[in-house]
Coordinates of C-alpha atoms in Angstrom, one line a residue:
M986 CA 43.0 -1.3 -44.5
R987 CA 40.8 -0.4 -41.5
P988 CA 37.2 -1.5 -42.1
Q989 CA 35.7 0.0 -39.0
P990 CA 36.4 3.7 -39.8
L991 CA 35.4 3.1 -43.4
A992 CA 32.1 1.6 -42.3
A993 CA 31.4 4.4 -40.0
C994 CA 32.0 7.0 -42.7
L995 CA 29.7 5.1 -45.1
L996 CA 26.9 5.1 -42.4
A997 CA 27.4 8.8 -41.7
V998 CA 27.0 9.6 -45.4
L999 CA 24.2 7.1 -46.3
L1000 CA 21.9 7.5 -43.3
P1001 CA 21.0 11.2 -44.0
L1002 CA 20.4 10.3 -47.6
G1003 CA 18.0 7.5 -46.7
A1004 CA 16.1 9.7 -44.3
A1005 CA 15.8 12.4 -47.0
A1006 CA 14.5 9.9 -49.5
Q1007 CA 11.8 8.7 -47.0
A1008 CA 10.7 12.2 -46.2
A1009 CA 10.3 12.9 -49.9
T1010 CA 8.1 9.9 -50.6
A1011 CA 5.9 10.2 -47.5
P1012 CA 2.8 12.3 -48.0
A1013 CA 2.7 15.4 -45.9
V1014 CA -0.1 15.1 -43.3
P1015 CA -0.8 18.3 -41.4
A1016 CA -0.7 17.7 -37.7
A1017 CA -4.1 18.0 -36.1
P1018 CA -4.3 19.9 -32.9
A1019 CA -4.6 17.5 -30.0
A1020 CA -7.8 17.6 -28.2
P1021 CA -7.3 18.4 -24.5
A1022 CA -7.6 15.3 -22.4
P1023 CA -10.5 15.2 -19.9
P1024 CA -9.3 15.7 -16.3
P1025 CA -8.9 12.5 -14.5
A1026 CA -11.9 11.7 -12.3
A1027 CA -11.1 11.7 -8.6
A1028 CA -11.1 8.1 -7.8
T1029 CA -12.4 7.5 -4.3
P1030 CA -12.0 3.8 -3.4
A1031 CA -15.2 2.2 -2.2
P1032 CA -15.0 1.4 1.5
L1033 CA -14.0 -2.2 2.1
T1034 CA -16.5 -4.6 3.6
G1035 CA -14.9 -6.7 6.3
S1036 CA -15.4 -10.5 6.8
F1037 CA -16.3 -11.4 10.4
D1038 CA -15.0 -15.0 10.0
N1039 CA -11.7 -13.9 8.5
G1040 CA -11.3 -11.2 11.2
R1041 CA -11.9 -13.8 13.9
V1042 CA -9.0 -15.9 12.5
L1043 CA -6.7 -12.9 12.1
A1044 CA -7.5 -11.6 15.6
Y1045 CA -5.9 -14.7 17.2
T1046 CA -2.5 -12.9 17.4
C1047 CA -4.1 -9.7 18.9
Q1048 CA -5.4 -11.7 21.8
G1049 CA -1.8 -12.3 23.0
C1050 CA -1.6 -8.8 24.4
H1051 CA -5.0 -7.2 24.0
G1052 CA -7.0 -10.1 25.3
I1053 CA -5.5 -10.2 28.8
T1054 CA -7.3 -8.1 31.4
G1055 CA -4.9 -5.7 33.1
Y1056 CA -1.9 -6.6 30.9
K1057 CA 1.0 -4.2 31.0
N1058 CA 3.9 -3.9 28.6
A1059 CA 7.3 -4.4 30.3
Y1060 CA 9.2 -1.6 28.6
P1061 CA 8.1 1.1 28.3
S1062 CA 5.6 0.4 31.0
Y1063 CA 2.0 1.2 29.9
K1064 CA -1.3 -0.5 29.9
V1065 CA -2.2 -2.3 26.7
P1066 CA -5.5 -0.9 25.4
K1067 CA -8.6 -2.9 25.2
I1068 CA -9.6 -3.2 21.5
G1069 CA -12.6 -5.4 21.7
G1070 CA -15.8 -3.4 21.3
Q1071 CA -14.1 -0.4 19.7
T1072 CA -15.8 1.0 16.6
Q1073 CA -14.8 -0.3 13.2
Q1074 CA -13.8 3.2 12.1
Y1075 CA -11.4 3.6 15.1
L1076 CA -9.9 0.2 14.6
S1077 CA -9.3 0.6 10.9
Q1078 CA -7.9 4.1 11.4
A1079 CA -5.5 3.0 14.2
L1080 CA -4.1 0.1 12.2
S1081 CA -3.8 2.2 9.1
E1082 CA -1.9 4.9 11.1
Y1083 CA 0.5 2.3 12.5
R1084 CA 1.1 1.1 8.9
Q1085 CA 1.8 4.7 7.7
G1086 CA 4.1 5.4 10.6
K1087 CA 1.8 8.1 12.1
R1088 CA 1.5 6.1 15.3
K1089 CA 4.8 4.9 16.9
H1090 CA 5.0 1.5 18.5
P1091 CA 7.4 -1.0 16.9
T1092 CA 5.2 -4.1 17.7
M1093 CA 2.0 -2.6 16.3
Q1094 CA 3.8 -1.1 13.3
A1095 CA 5.2 -4.6 12.5
Q1096 CA 1.8 -6.2 13.0
S1097 CA -0.1 -3.7 10.9
M1098 CA 2.4 -4.0 8.1
S1099 CA 1.6 -7.7 7.8
F1100 CA -2.1 -6.9 7.1
S1101 CA -3.6 -5.9 3.8
E1102 CA -6.3 -3.2 3.7
Q1103 CA -8.9 -6.0 3.4
E1104 CA -7.5 -7.8 6.4
I1105 CA -7.6 -4.6 8.4
A1106 CA -11.3 -4.2 7.5
D1107 CA -11.9 -7.9 8.5
L1108 CA -10.2 -7.3 11.9
A1109 CA -12.3 -4.1 12.5
V1110 CA -15.5 -6.0 11.8
Y1111 CA -14.7 -8.8 14.2
L1112 CA -13.1 -6.8 17.0
S1113 CA -15.9 -4.2 17.0
T1114 CA -18.2 -7.0 18.1
A1115 CA -15.9 -8.7 20.6
K1116 CA -16.3 -7.8 24.2

């Protein structure tokens, strides 16, 4: 005797019978029309407030290139821009664009990827006051 095919046949016969019995005993409830969901509110994140002290700590690595007057990159050859004293908006935008790949520079893309949005705001606060 082959128990598996027999068990499969019994299940195939008994499952529809059980479902029919449940449907007969369950009270019929008319389906209420679903109320339309309200449209999601456009969530605009509040602008981050940067921490001057944390920005000062984080900017330590920036000084290696941006803190040297007249510093030039070896390859490709270009002057490294001065970032001290730039506006908070510019600094935040620039770092965010490096993170998103909109600005192309391997070192800056790697640096910006290591910062959170809060840390970018912290850097912007500190660097905007640096001279």
